[in-house]
């Protein structure tokens, strides 16, 4: 199985461990993620607030490059996922954008191939049975909450890989790895996103609420599919003993017996003692 | 910079509502004030006008108040309101349109740091083709004159390799600059 792959800026720096763990667990599942050449920033949480045409053009260049691989495009960052899917959808729905986009990016684009989140690929193409077959060390007894945040599920008509109010896809994956995925009220709450850099007061309050909801049900860690969420949750937690925050791909790697140390070493909340408690070193 | 007063006056009144509707493609007149958006909004506590109030203010042409509001910038674009609005009103899309108008008209609103962040972010893409966090953080700190917040966290991030010291310039940086030239509807700040 082969996909064109768009890592996105954060996965090169702040959340490089997300990128690396994603590529490695995919390799274990015989999924080849082919990073598209010379991709650019998708504009993320800023460009849509400033200029529509530019937002579509920055995304369009990546879509056009990816199309040359002749496969669907796999994405891990939910914000990139939303931007890429939104431009592709508007390109298909809106004749005016169809007409002007190739000129703006100086490349042909047809919107032939889908943009898919890795979770969707694992659930609906690979299948969670196959994902479970590769487990060597089940995450038995590890109490986690699956945190979806915004863009995996909203807007439902653009990204919506699962129910927008009570998604299950990541919970099901975590259960397939043997973990105890707890039901909780914070799964689709917003972490404040890029307000981190401008209005820490707002972002901190949102993060505190999410972490409170996780503790309420007795979670030992939070699991996310987003670099910005991971960063906000790690750095914005109030109190003495912050909960570790994992990428779902890191937990897959641990359960598959891959060497997770290079990924986990980069965390700002050290998960070592929690993992030791559950027999992972 | 055009003084905020004249720019707002020009955009005032019912023409403002028509412009928002045209630019966004969203029919905010369908809003019947059920408050679902506001009660769902995670950042309503930090807004000067609640999302439902904002819809009413656009309907009645309160351009100056809308464009100067904190609300249009602190909205986290979380899409919760849009997913729940029984009238199918895409409020985050309206927020984007209002931000774009405020930037284009160079309206100095109550919230300065957030628009400064967005423009700094875009400069980084224009220059390198990718996000350059450290350059962006420094640029933002200079713009907002906030030098001491989060220095400790910044250093920890650098140590963990979570923030690149140097930017990565993509090979197609020239293509990105061309895309900016051809697309950009808003002048440089
Ligand atoms: S949810 Fe929709 S209809 Fe209800 S107040 Fe908000 S915008 Fe108006
Ligand atoms: S998109 Fe903005 S207005 Fe709507 S719920 Fe989220 S933060 Fe509130």
Coordinates of C-alpha atoms and ligand atoms in Angstrom, one line a residue:
Chain A
X1 CA 0.0 0.0 0.0
X2 CA 1.4 3.4 -1.0
X3 CA 0.4 6.9 -0.3
X4 CA 1.7 10.4 -1.2
X5 CA 2.5 12.0 2.2
X6 CA 2.3 15.6 3.4
X7 CA 4.0 15.9 6.8
X8 CA 3.3 19.6 7.4
X9 CA 5.6 22.2 9.0
X10 CA 5.1 21.3 12.7
X11 CA 6.0 17.7 12.0
X12 CA 9.5 18.8 10.9
X13 CA 10.2 20.7 14.1
X14 CA 7.9 20.9 17.2
X15 CA 6.3 17.6 16.6
X16 CA 8.9 15.7 14.6
X17 CA 8.2 12.7 16.8
X18 CA 4.7 12.5 15.4
X19 CA 6.1 12.4 11.8
X20 CA 8.8 9.8 12.7
X21 CA 6.4 7.5 14.6
X22 CA 3.8 7.8 11.9
X23 CA 6.3 6.8 9.2
X24 CA 7.7 3.9 11.3
X25 CA 4.3 2.3 12.3
X26 CA 3.2 2.6 8.7
X27 CA 6.3 0.8 7.6
X28 CA 5.4 -2.0 10.1
X29 CA 2.0 -2.2 8.5
X30 CA 3.5 -2.3 5.0
X31 CA 2.2 1.2 4.2
X32 CA 4.7 3.3 2.3
X33 CA 4.4 7.1 3.0
X34 CA 6.1 8.9 0.1
X35 CA 6.9 12.4 1.2
X36 CA 6.0 14.7 -1.6
X37 CA 8.9 16.8 -2.9
X38 CA 9.5 20.4 -1.9
X39 CA 6.1 20.9 -0.2
X40 CA 5.3 24.3 1.3
X41 CA 3.3 25.4 4.4
X42 CA -0.4 25.0 3.9
X43 CA -1.1 28.4 5.6
X44 CA -2.5 26.6 8.7
X45 CA -4.5 28.7 11.1
X46 CA -3.4 32.1 9.7
X47 CA -3.9 32.3 6.0
X48 CA -7.7 31.8 5.9
X49 CA -8.0 34.7 8.3
X50 CA -6.1 37.0 6.0
X51 CA -6.7 36.1 2.3
X52 CA -9.0 33.4 0.7
X53 CA -7.3 33.3 -2.6
X54 CA -3.8 33.0 -1.1
X55 CA -5.0 30.3 1.2
X56 CA -6.3 28.2 -1.7
X57 CA -3.2 28.8 -3.7
X58 CA -0.7 27.8 -1.0
X59 CA -2.7 24.6 -0.5
X60 CA -3.2 24.1 -4.2
X61 CA 0.5 23.9 -4.9
X62 CA 0.8 21.0 -2.5
X63 CA -2.2 19.3 -3.9
X64 CA -0.9 19.6 -7.4
X65 CA 2.6 18.3 -6.4
X66 CA 1.0 15.4 -4.6
X67 CA -1.2 14.5 -7.5
X68 CA 1.9 13.6 -9.5
X69 CA 2.5 10.6 -7.2
X70 CA -0.7 9.1 -8.6
X71 CA -2.1 8.1 -5.2
X72 CA -4.3 9.5 -2.5
X73 CA -2.6 11.9 -0.2
X74 CA -2.1 10.9 3.5
X75 CA -1.9 13.6 6.2
X76 CA -1.3 13.4 9.9
X77 CA -1.8 17.1 11.1
X78 CA -5.6 17.8 11.5
X79 CA -5.1 21.5 10.6
X80 CA -3.3 20.7 7.3
X81 CA -5.9 18.0 6.8
X82 CA -8.7 20.6 7.0
X83 CA -7.0 23.1 4.7
X84 CA -6.1 20.5 2.1
X85 CA -9.6 19.0 2.1
X86 CA -11.3 22.4 2.0
X87 CA -9.4 23.6 -1.0
X88 CA -10.0 20.3 -2.8
X89 CA -13.7 20.5 -2.0
X90 CA -14.0 24.1 -3.2
X91 CA -12.1 23.3 -6.3
X92 CA -14.6 20.6 -7.1
X93 CA -17.7 22.6 -6.1
X94 CA -16.7 26.1 -7.4
X95 CA -16.1 26.7 -11.1
X96 CA -14.4 30.1 -10.4
X97 CA -11.7 28.5 -8.3
X98 CA -11.3 25.7 -10.8
X99 CA -10.6 28.2 -13.4
X100 CA -8.2 30.4 -11.5
X101 CA -6.2 28.0 -9.4
X102 CA -3.9 26.5 -12.0
X103 CA -2.9 30.0 -13.1
X104 CA -2.1 31.0 -9.5
X105 CA 0.1 28.0 -8.9
X106 CA 1.4 27.6 -12.4
X107 CA 0.7 23.9 -12.3
X108 CA -2.2 21.7 -13.5
X109 CA -4.5 20.2 -10.9
X110 CA -7.5 17.9 -11.3
X111 CA -8.6 17.0 -7.7
X112 CA -8.6 13.3 -8.9
X113 CA -7.2 11.9 -5.6
X114 CA -8.5 12.0 -2.1
X115 CA -6.9 13.7 0.9
X116 CA -7.0 11.2 3.8
X117 CA -6.1 11.3 7.5
X118 CA -3.9 8.5 8.7
X119 CA -6.6 7.5 11.2
X120 CA -9.1 7.1 8.4
X121 CA -6.6 5.0 6.4
X122 CA -6.0 2.7 9.4
X123 CA -9.6 2.3 10.2
X124 CA -11.1 2.0 6.8
X125 CA -8.5 0.8 4.4
X126 CA -6.0 -1.2 6.5
X127 CA -8.7 -2.2 9.1
X128 CA -8.3 -2.2 12.9
X129 CA -8.1 -6.1 12.9
X130 CA -4.9 -5.9 10.9
X131 CA -3.7 -3.1 13.1
X132 CA -4.3 -5.3 16.1
X133 CA -2.5 -8.3 14.6
X134 CA 0.8 -6.5 14.7
X135 CA 0.6 -5.9 18.5
X136 CA 3.5 -7.6 20.3
X137 CA 3.2 -5.8 23.7
X138 CA -0.4 -4.9 24.4
X139 CA -0.9 -1.6 26.3
X140 CA -2.9 -3.6 29.0
X141 CA -4.0 -1.5 31.9
X142 CA -2.9 1.9 30.5
X143 CA -5.8 4.3 31.1
X144 CA -6.0 6.9 28.4
X145 CA -8.5 9.3 26.9
X146 CA -8.6 9.9 23.1
X147 CA -8.6 13.6 22.4
X148 CA -9.9 14.5 18.9
X149 CA -10.0 18.3 19.2
X150 CA -11.5 20.2 16.3
X151 CA -10.5 19.5 12.8
X152 CA -10.6 15.7 12.6
X153 CA -14.4 15.9 13.1
X154 CA -15.3 19.5 12.1
X155 CA -16.6 20.9 9.9
X156 CA -18.3 17.5 9.4
X157 CA -19.0 18.2 5.7
X158 CA -15.3 18.9 5.0
X159 CA -13.2 16.7 7.3
X160 CA -15.6 14.7 9.5
X161 CA -13.8 11.4 9.7
X162 CA -16.3 10.4 12.4
X163 CA -19.3 11.6 14.4
X164 CA -18.7 15.3 15.3
X165 CA -20.0 15.1 18.9
X166 CA -18.9 11.6 20.0
X167 CA -16.2 10.2 17.7
X168 CA -15.0 6.7 18.4
X169 CA -12.3 6.0 15.7
X170 CA -9.3 6.7 18.0
X171 CA -10.9 5.0 20.9
X172 CA -11.3 1.9 18.8
X173 CA -7.7 2.1 17.7
X174 CA -6.5 2.4 21.3
X175 CA -8.6 -0.6 22.4
X176 CA -7.1 -2.6 19.5
X177 CA -3.7 -1.8 21.0
X178 CA -4.9 -3.2 24.3
X179 CA -5.2 0.2 26.1
X180 CA -8.1 1.1 28.3
X181 CA -9.7 4.0 26.3
X182 CA -12.0 5.8 28.7
X183 CA -15.2 7.6 27.8
X184 CA -15.0 11.3 28.7
X185 CA -16.5 14.7 28.0
X186 CA -13.4 16.5 26.6
X187 CA -12.9 14.6 23.3
X188 CA -14.0 17.3 20.9
X189 CA -13.2 20.4 22.9
X190 CA -10.9 23.1 21.4
X191 CA -7.4 23.5 22.9
X192 CA -7.1 27.1 21.7
X193 CA -4.8 26.3 18.8
X194 CA -2.6 29.2 17.8
X195 CA -3.9 31.4 20.5
X196 CA -1.0 29.8 22.4
X197 CA 1.3 32.5 20.8
X198 CA -1.0 35.5 21.3
X199 CA -3.5 34.9 24.1
X200 CA -2.0 32.4 26.5
X201 CA -4.7 33.3 29.0
X202 CA -7.4 32.0 26.8
X203 CA -5.5 29.0 25.6
X204 CA -4.5 28.1 29.2
X205 CA -8.1 28.1 30.4
X206 CA -9.2 25.8 27.6
X207 CA -6.3 23.4 28.2
X208 CA -7.0 23.4 31.9
X209 CA -10.6 22.4 31.2
X210 CA -9.6 19.5 28.9
X211 CA -7.0 18.2 31.5
X212 CA -9.6 18.4 34.3
X213 CA -12.0 16.4 32.2
X214 CA -9.3 13.7 31.6
X215 CA -8.4 13.5 35.3
X216 CA -12.1 13.3 36.2
X217 CA -12.4 9.8 34.6
X218 CA -9.0 8.7 36.0
X219 CA -6.9 8.9 32.8
X220 CA -3.2 8.5 33.1
X221 CA -2.4 10.1 29.8
X222 CA -4.0 11.9 26.9
X223 CA -3.7 10.7 23.3
X224 CA -3.9 13.1 20.4
X225 CA -3.6 13.2 16.6
X226 CA -2.4 16.8 16.4
X227 CA 1.0 18.5 17.0
X228 CA -0.4 21.8 18.2
X229 CA -2.9 20.1 20.6
X230 CA 0.0 18.0 21.9
X231 CA 2.1 21.0 22.5
X232 CA -0.7 23.1 24.1
X233 CA -1.7 20.2 26.4
X234 CA 1.9 19.5 27.4
X235 CA 2.8 23.1 28.2
X236 CA -0.5 24.5 29.4
X237 CA -1.4 22.0 32.1
X238 CA -1.7 23.5 35.6
X239 CA -0.6 21.6 38.7
X240 CA 2.3 19.5 39.9
X241 CA 2.0 16.2 38.0
X242 CA 1.0 16.9 34.4
X243 CA -0.4 14.1 32.4
X244 CA 1.8 12.8 29.5
X245 CA 0.4 13.5 26.1
X246 CA 1.1 10.9 23.4
X247 CA 0.5 10.8 19.7
X248 CA -1.6 7.8 18.7
X249 CA 1.3 6.7 16.4
X250 CA 3.7 6.6 19.4
X251 CA 1.4 4.2 21.3
X252 CA 1.1 2.1 18.2
X253 CA 4.9 2.0 18.0
X254 CA 5.1 1.0 21.7
X255 CA 2.6 -1.8 21.3
X256 CA 4.4 -3.0 18.1
X257 CA 7.6 -3.2 20.0
X258 CA 9.4 -0.5 18.0
X259 CA 12.0 1.7 19.7
X260 CA 10.0 4.6 21.0
X261 CA 12.7 6.3 23.0
X262 CA 13.8 8.7 20.3
X263 CA 10.3 10.0 20.0
X264 CA 9.4 10.1 23.7
X265 CA 12.7 11.8 24.6
X266 CA 11.4 14.9 22.9
X267 CA 8.4 15.2 25.1
X268 CA 8.2 18.2 27.5
X269 CA 6.2 16.1 29.9
X270 CA 8.3 13.0 30.5
X271 CA 6.2 9.8 30.2
X272 CA 9.0 7.5 31.5
X273 CA 7.6 6.7 34.9
X274 CA 4.1 6.1 33.6
X275 CA 5.4 3.7 31.0
X276 CA 7.7 2.0 33.5
X277 CA 4.7 1.4 35.7
X278 CA 3.1 -0.5 32.8
X279 CA 6.2 -2.5 32.0
X280 CA 7.5 -0.4 29.1
X281 CA 11.1 0.8 29.4
Chain B
X1 CA -2.2 53.6 7.8
X2 CA -5.6 55.0 7.0
X3 CA -7.2 56.4 10.2
X4 CA -9.6 53.8 11.6
X5 CA -12.5 56.4 11.7
X6 CA -12.7 57.1 8.0
X7 CA -12.3 53.4 7.0
X8 CA -15.1 52.4 9.2
X9 CA -17.4 55.1 8.1
X10 CA -16.8 54.0 4.5
X11 CA -17.7 50.5 5.3
X12 CA -20.7 51.5 7.5
X13 CA -24.3 50.7 7.4
X14 CA -26.2 48.2 5.3
X15 CA -23.7 48.2 2.6
X16 CA -21.4 46.5 5.1
X17 CA -23.9 43.7 5.6
X18 CA -24.1 43.2 1.8
X19 CA -20.4 43.1 1.5
X20 CA -20.0 40.5 4.3
X21 CA -22.7 38.4 2.6
X22 CA -21.1 38.7 -0.8
X23 CA -17.5 38.0 0.4
X24 CA -18.5 35.2 2.7
X25 CA -21.3 33.6 0.8
X26 CA -23.0 33.1 4.1
X27 CA -26.6 34.2 4.7
X28 CA -26.4 35.4 8.3
X29 CA -30.0 36.8 8.0
X30 CA -31.2 33.3 8.7
X31 CA -30.1 33.6 12.3
X32 CA -33.0 33.4 14.7
X33 CA -31.1 34.0 17.9
X34 CA -31.3 30.6 19.4
X35 CA -27.9 31.1 21.1
X36 CA -26.7 27.6 20.2
X37 CA -23.5 29.1 18.8
X38 CA -22.8 31.2 21.9
X39 CA -23.5 28.5 24.4
X40 CA -21.2 26.1 22.4
X41 CA -18.4 28.6 22.0
X42 CA -15.3 27.7 24.0
X43 CA -13.9 31.2 24.0
X44 CA -17.1 33.2 24.5
X45 CA -15.7 34.2 27.9
X46 CA -13.0 36.3 26.2
X47 CA -15.3 37.9 23.6
X48 CA -16.7 41.4 23.8
X49 CA -19.7 40.4 21.7
X50 CA -21.0 36.9 21.7
X51 CA -21.3 35.1 18.3
X52 CA -25.1 35.5 18.2
X53 CA -24.8 39.2 19.0
X54 CA -22.3 39.6 16.2
X55 CA -24.8 38.1 13.7
X56 CA -27.4 40.6 14.8
X57 CA -24.9 43.5 14.6
X58 CA -24.0 42.6 11.1
X59 CA -27.7 42.5 10.2
X60 CA -28.2 45.9 11.6
X61 CA -25.1 47.3 10.0
X62 CA -23.0 48.1 13.1
X63 CA -19.9 47.9 11.0
X64 CA -17.5 49.9 13.2
X65 CA -18.3 47.9 16.4
X66 CA -18.1 44.6 14.6
X67 CA -14.8 45.4 12.8
X68 CA -13.1 46.7 16.0
X69 CA -14.3 43.9 18.2
X70 CA -12.1 41.4 20.0
X71 CA -14.5 38.7 19.0
X72 CA -13.5 38.5 15.3
X73 CA -9.9 37.8 16.4
X74 CA -10.2 35.7 19.6
X75 CA -12.6 33.3 17.8
X76 CA -10.4 30.1 17.7
X77 CA -12.0 28.9 14.4
X78 CA -12.9 25.7 16.3
X79 CA -16.0 25.2 14.0
X80 CA -18.2 24.1 17.0
X81 CA -20.8 26.7 16.4
X82 CA -21.1 26.0 12.7
X83 CA -21.4 22.2 13.3
X84 CA -24.3 22.9 15.7
X85 CA -26.2 25.9 14.3
X86 CA -29.7 24.8 13.4
X87 CA -29.8 27.3 10.6
X88 CA -26.6 26.1 9.0
X89 CA -24.9 29.4 9.4
X90 CA -21.1 29.1 8.8
X91 CA -20.1 31.6 11.6
X92 CA -16.3 30.8 11.4
X93 CA -16.5 31.7 7.7
X94 CA -18.1 35.0 8.6
X95 CA -15.3 35.6 11.1
X96 CA -12.7 35.1 8.4
X97 CA -14.5 37.5 6.1
X98 CA -14.7 40.1 8.9
X99 CA -11.0 39.7 9.7
X100 CA -10.1 40.1 6.0
X101 CA -12.2 43.3 5.8
X102 CA -10.6 44.7 9.0
X103 CA -7.1 44.0 7.6
X104 CA -7.9 45.4 4.2
X105 CA -9.4 48.5 5.7
X106 CA -6.5 48.7 8.2
X107 CA -8.9 49.1 11.1
X108 CA -7.1 49.2 14.4
X109 CA -9.3 47.1 16.7
X110 CA -9.2 46.2 20.3
X111 CA -7.2 43.0 19.7
X112 CA -3.8 43.8 18.3
X113 CA -1.6 40.7 19.0
X114 CA -3.6 38.2 17.0
X115 CA -3.8 40.0 13.7
X116 CA -0.1 40.8 14.1
X117 CA 0.6 37.1 14.6
X118 CA -1.3 36.1 11.4
X119 CA 0.6 38.7 9.3
X120 CA 4.0 37.6 10.8
X121 CA 3.1 33.9 10.0
X122 CA 2.4 34.8 6.4
X123 CA 5.6 36.7 6.1
X124 CA 7.5 33.6 7.2
X125 CA 5.8 31.5 4.5
X126 CA 6.4 34.2 1.9
X127 CA 10.1 34.2 2.7
X128 CA 10.9 30.6 3.3
X129 CA 7.9 28.6 1.9
X130 CA 7.5 27.0 5.4
X131 CA 6.8 28.1 8.9
X132 CA 9.9 29.3 10.7
X133 CA 8.9 29.2 14.4
X134 CA 11.9 31.0 16.0
X135 CA 11.9 33.8 13.5
X136 CA 8.2 34.1 13.9
X137 CA 8.3 34.2 17.7
X138 CA 11.0 36.8 17.7
X139 CA 9.2 38.9 15.1
X140 CA 6.0 38.7 17.1
X141 CA 7.8 39.7 20.3
X142 CA 9.2 42.7 18.6
X143 CA 5.8 43.7 17.2
X144 CA 4.0 43.3 20.5
X145 CA 6.9 44.5 22.7
X146 CA 6.6 41.4 24.8
X147 CA 10.1 40.1 25.4
X148 CA 10.0 38.2 28.6
X149 CA 7.0 35.9 28.5
X150 CA 7.7 32.2 27.9
X151 CA 11.5 32.6 27.5
X152 CA 12.0 29.5 29.7
X153 CA 9.7 27.5 27.5
X154 CA 11.4 28.7 24.4
X155 CA 14.8 27.6 25.6
X156 CA 13.4 24.1 26.6
X157 CA 11.9 23.8 23.1
X158 CA 15.2 24.7 21.5
X159 CA 17.1 22.2 23.6
X160 CA 14.6 19.4 22.6
X161 CA 15.0 20.3 19.0
X162 CA 11.3 21.3 19.0
X163 CA 12.1 24.7 17.5
X164 CA 14.5 24.9 14.6
X165 CA 17.3 27.5 15.0
X166 CA 17.5 28.1 11.3
X167 CA 14.7 28.2 8.8
X168 CA 14.3 25.7 6.0
X169 CA 13.9 27.4 2.7
X170 CA 12.2 25.2 0.1
X171 CA 13.6 25.0 -3.4
X172 CA 10.4 26.5 -4.8
X173 CA 10.6 29.6 -2.6
X174 CA 10.4 31.6 -5.9
X175 CA 7.2 29.9 -6.8
X176 CA 5.8 30.8 -3.4
X177 CA 6.7 34.4 -3.9
X178 CA 5.0 34.3 -7.3
X179 CA 1.9 32.8 -5.6
X180 CA 1.9 35.6 -3.1
X181 CA 2.2 38.2 -5.8
X182 CA -0.6 36.8 -7.9
X183 CA -3.0 36.0 -5.0
X184 CA -2.5 38.6 -2.4
X185 CA -5.6 40.8 -2.0
X186 CA -4.3 42.5 1.1
X187 CA -1.4 45.0 1.0
X188 CA 1.7 44.4 3.1
X189 CA 1.3 45.7 6.6
Ligands
LIG1 S1 -26.7 29.0 16.4 FE1 -27.2 29.9 14.4 S2 -29.3 30.5 14.5 FE2 -28.6 30.1 16.6 S3 -28.0 32.1 17.3 FE3 -26.2 31.2 16.5 S4 -26.1 31.8 14.4 FE4 -28.1 32.3 15.1
LIG2 S1 -15.6 28.9 15.6 FE1 -15.2 30.8 16.8 S2 -17.2 31.6 17.3 FE2 -17.5 29.5 16.6 S3 -17.5 28.3 18.5 FE3 -15.4 28.3 17.7 S4 -14.4 30.0 18.7 FE4 -16.6 30.3 19.0

